[in-house]
PDB file of C-alpha atoms in Angstrom:
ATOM      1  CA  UNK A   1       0.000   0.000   0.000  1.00  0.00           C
ATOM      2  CA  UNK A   2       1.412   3.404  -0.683  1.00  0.00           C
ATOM      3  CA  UNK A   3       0.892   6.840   0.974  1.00  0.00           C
ATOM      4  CA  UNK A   4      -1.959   7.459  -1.626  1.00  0.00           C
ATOM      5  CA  UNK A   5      -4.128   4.351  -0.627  1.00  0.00           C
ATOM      6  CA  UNK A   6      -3.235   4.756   2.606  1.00  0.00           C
ATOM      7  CA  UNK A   7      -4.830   8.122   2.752  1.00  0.00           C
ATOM      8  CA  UNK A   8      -7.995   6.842   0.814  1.00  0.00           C
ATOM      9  CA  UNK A   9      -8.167   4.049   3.354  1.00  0.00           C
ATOM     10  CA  UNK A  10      -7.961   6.106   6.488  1.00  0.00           C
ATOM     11  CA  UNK A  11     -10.592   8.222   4.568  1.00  0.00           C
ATOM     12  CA  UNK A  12     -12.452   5.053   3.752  1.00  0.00           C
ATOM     13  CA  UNK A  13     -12.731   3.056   6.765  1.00  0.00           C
ATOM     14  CA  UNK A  14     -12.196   6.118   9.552  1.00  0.00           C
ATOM     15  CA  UNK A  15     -14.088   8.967   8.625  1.00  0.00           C
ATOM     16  CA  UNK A  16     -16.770   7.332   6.639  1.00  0.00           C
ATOM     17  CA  UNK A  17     -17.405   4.892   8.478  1.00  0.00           C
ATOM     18  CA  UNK A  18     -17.199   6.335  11.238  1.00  0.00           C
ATOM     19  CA  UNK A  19     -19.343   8.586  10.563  1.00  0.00           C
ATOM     20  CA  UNK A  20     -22.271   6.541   9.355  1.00  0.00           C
ATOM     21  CA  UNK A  21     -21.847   4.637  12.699  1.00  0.00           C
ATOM     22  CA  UNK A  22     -22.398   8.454  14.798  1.00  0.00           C
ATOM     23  CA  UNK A  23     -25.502   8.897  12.604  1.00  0.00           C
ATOM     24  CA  UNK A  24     -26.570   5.266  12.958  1.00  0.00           C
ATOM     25  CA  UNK A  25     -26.554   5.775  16.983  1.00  0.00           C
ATOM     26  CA  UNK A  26     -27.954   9.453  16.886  1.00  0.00           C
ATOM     27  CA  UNK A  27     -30.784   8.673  15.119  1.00  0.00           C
ATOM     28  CA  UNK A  28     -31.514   5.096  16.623  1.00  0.00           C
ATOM     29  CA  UNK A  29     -31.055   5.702  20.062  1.00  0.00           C
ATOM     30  CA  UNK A  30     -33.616   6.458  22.750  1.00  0.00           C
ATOM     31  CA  UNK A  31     -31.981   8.712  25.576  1.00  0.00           C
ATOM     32  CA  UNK A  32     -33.746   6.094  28.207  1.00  0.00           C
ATOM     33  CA  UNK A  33     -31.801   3.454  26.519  1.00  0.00           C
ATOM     34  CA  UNK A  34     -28.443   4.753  27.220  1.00  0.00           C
ATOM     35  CA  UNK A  35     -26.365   4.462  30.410  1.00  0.00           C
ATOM     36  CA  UNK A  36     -23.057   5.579  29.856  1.00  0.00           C
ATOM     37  CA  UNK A  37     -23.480   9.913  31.028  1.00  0.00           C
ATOM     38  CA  UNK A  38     -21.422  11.360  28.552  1.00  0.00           C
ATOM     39  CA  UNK A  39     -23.537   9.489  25.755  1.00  0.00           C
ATOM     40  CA  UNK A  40     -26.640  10.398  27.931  1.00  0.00           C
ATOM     41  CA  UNK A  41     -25.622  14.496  27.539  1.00  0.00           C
ATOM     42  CA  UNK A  42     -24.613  13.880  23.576  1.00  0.00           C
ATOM     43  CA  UNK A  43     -27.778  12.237  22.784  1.00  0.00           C
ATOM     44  CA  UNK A  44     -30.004  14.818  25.200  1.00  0.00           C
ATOM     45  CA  UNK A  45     -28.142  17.558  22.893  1.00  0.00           C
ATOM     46  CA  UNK A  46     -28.693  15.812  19.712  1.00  0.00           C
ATOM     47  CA  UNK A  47     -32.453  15.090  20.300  1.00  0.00           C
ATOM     48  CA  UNK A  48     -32.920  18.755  21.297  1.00  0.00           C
ATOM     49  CA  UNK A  49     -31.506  19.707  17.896  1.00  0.00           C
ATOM     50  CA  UNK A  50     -34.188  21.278  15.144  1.00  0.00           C
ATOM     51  CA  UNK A  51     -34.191  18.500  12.320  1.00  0.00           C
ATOM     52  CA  UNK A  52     -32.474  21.307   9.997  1.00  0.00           C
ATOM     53  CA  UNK A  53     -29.489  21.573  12.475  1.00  0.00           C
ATOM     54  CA  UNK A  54     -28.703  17.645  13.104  1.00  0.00           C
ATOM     55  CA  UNK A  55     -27.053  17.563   9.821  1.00  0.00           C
ATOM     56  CA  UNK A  56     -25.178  20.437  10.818  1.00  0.00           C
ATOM     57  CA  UNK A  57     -24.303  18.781  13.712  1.00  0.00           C
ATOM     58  CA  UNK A  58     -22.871  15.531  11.943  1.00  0.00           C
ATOM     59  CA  UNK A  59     -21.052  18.253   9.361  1.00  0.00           C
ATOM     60  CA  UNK A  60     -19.007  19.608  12.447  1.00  0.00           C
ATOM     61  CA  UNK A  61     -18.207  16.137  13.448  1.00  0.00           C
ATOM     62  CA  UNK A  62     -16.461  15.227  10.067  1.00  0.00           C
ATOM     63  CA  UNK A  63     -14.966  18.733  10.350  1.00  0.00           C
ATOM     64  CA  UNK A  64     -13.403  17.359  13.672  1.00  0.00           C
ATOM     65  CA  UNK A  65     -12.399  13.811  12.306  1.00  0.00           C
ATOM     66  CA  UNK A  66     -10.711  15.383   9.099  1.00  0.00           C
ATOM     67  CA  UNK A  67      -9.221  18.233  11.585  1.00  0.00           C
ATOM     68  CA  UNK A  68      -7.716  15.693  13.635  1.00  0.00           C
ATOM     69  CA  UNK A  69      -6.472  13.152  11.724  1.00  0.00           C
ATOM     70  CA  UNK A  70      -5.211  15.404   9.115  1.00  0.00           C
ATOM     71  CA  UNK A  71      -3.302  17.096  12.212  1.00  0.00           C
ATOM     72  CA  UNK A  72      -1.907  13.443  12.896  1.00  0.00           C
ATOM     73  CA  UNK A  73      -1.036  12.623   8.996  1.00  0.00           C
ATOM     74  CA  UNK A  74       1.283  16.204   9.299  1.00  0.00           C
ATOM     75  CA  UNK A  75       3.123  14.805  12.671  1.00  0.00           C
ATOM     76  CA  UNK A  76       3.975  11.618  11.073  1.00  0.00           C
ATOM     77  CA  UNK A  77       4.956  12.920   7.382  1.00  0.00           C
ATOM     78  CA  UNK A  78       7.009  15.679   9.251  1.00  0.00           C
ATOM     79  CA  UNK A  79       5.315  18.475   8.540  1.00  0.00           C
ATOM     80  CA  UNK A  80       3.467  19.428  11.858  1.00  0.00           C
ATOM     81  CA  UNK A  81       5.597  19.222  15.083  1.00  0.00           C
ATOM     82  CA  UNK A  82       4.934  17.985  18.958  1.00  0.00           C
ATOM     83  CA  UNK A  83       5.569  21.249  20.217  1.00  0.00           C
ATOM     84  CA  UNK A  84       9.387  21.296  21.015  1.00  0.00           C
ATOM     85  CA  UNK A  85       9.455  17.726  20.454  1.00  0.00           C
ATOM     86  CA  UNK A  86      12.560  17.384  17.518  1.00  0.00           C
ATOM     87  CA  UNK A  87      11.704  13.684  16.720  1.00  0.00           C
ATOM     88  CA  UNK A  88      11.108  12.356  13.014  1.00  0.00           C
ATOM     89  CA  UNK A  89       8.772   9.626  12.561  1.00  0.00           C
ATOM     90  CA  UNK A  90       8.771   7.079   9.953  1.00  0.00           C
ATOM     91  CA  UNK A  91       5.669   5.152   8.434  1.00  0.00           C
ATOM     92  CA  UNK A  92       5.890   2.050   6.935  1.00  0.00           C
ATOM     93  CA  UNK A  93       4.304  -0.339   4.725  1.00  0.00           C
ATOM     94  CA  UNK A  94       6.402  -3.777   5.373  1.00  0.00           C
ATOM     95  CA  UNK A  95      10.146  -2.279   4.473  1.00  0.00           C
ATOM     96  CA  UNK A  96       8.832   0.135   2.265  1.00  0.00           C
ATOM     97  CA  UNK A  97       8.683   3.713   3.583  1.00  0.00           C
ATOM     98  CA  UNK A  98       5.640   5.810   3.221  1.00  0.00           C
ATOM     99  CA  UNK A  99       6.147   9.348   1.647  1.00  0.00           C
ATOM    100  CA  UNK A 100       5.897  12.412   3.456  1.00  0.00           C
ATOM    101  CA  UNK A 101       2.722  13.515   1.392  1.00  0.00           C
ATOM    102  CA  UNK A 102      -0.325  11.181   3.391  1.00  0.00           C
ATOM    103  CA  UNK A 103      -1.526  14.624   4.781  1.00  0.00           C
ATOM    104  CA  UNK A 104      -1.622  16.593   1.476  1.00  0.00           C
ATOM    105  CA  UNK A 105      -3.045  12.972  -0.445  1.00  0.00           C
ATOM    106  CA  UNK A 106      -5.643  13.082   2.225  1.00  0.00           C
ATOM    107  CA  UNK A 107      -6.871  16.811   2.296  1.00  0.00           C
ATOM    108  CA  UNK A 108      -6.900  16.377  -1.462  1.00  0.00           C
ATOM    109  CA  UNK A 109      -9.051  13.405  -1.293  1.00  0.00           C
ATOM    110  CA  UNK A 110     -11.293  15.414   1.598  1.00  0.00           C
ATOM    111  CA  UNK A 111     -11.883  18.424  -1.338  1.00  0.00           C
ATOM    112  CA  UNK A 112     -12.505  16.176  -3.732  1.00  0.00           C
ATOM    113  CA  UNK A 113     -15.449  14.751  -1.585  1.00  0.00           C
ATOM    114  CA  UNK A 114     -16.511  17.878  -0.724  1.00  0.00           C
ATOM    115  CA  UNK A 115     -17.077  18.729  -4.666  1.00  0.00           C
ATOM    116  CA  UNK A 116     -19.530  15.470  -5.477  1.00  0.00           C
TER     117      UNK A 116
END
């Protein structure tokens, strides 16, 4: 796998699917159901949404994943730092080394979404 698929597949299996899952819960969960309190505030918050701002609400989410891991992709190519942290961090595939572009191959493939 190169740094190209590798950014499709994060895409892929991470924010898509991940996403579908949030939706999946949001809109199939009763708030008397749940147990856990932090999903018991998230789903109070989503239920009090108007229906015209839940996909809003799912929009910011994605926002967050892509925001995130994108954030993560520029640590490991070497293009975002740990603060004062001076370490370099290599990604591989088996013995083969991963470019330094999964961040920009990843953004690009966000836009491109985005566009459809």
């Amino acid at each position: 796998m190169n740094s190209q698929e590798f950014a499709e597949k994060i895409n892929e299996y991470i924010v898509d699917e991940n996403l579908i899952l949030y939706k999946k819960l949001f809109f199939n969960t009763k708030i008397e159901d749940v147990k856990d309190p932090y999903w018991q505030k998230a789903q109070s918050l989503f239920d009090s949404l108007p229906e015209e701002n839940k996909e809003v609400f799912f929009e910011i989410i994605h926002q967050i994943m892509v925001d995130t891991i994108s954030t993560f992709l520029g640590v490991l190519d070497g293009t975002s730092d740990l603060g004062e942290a001076d370490d370099e961090f290599n990604l591989k595939n088996g013995d083969e080394a991963l470019d330094g572009c999964i961040q920009d191959y990843f953004l690009s493939l966000i836009e491109q979404n985005r566009k459809k």
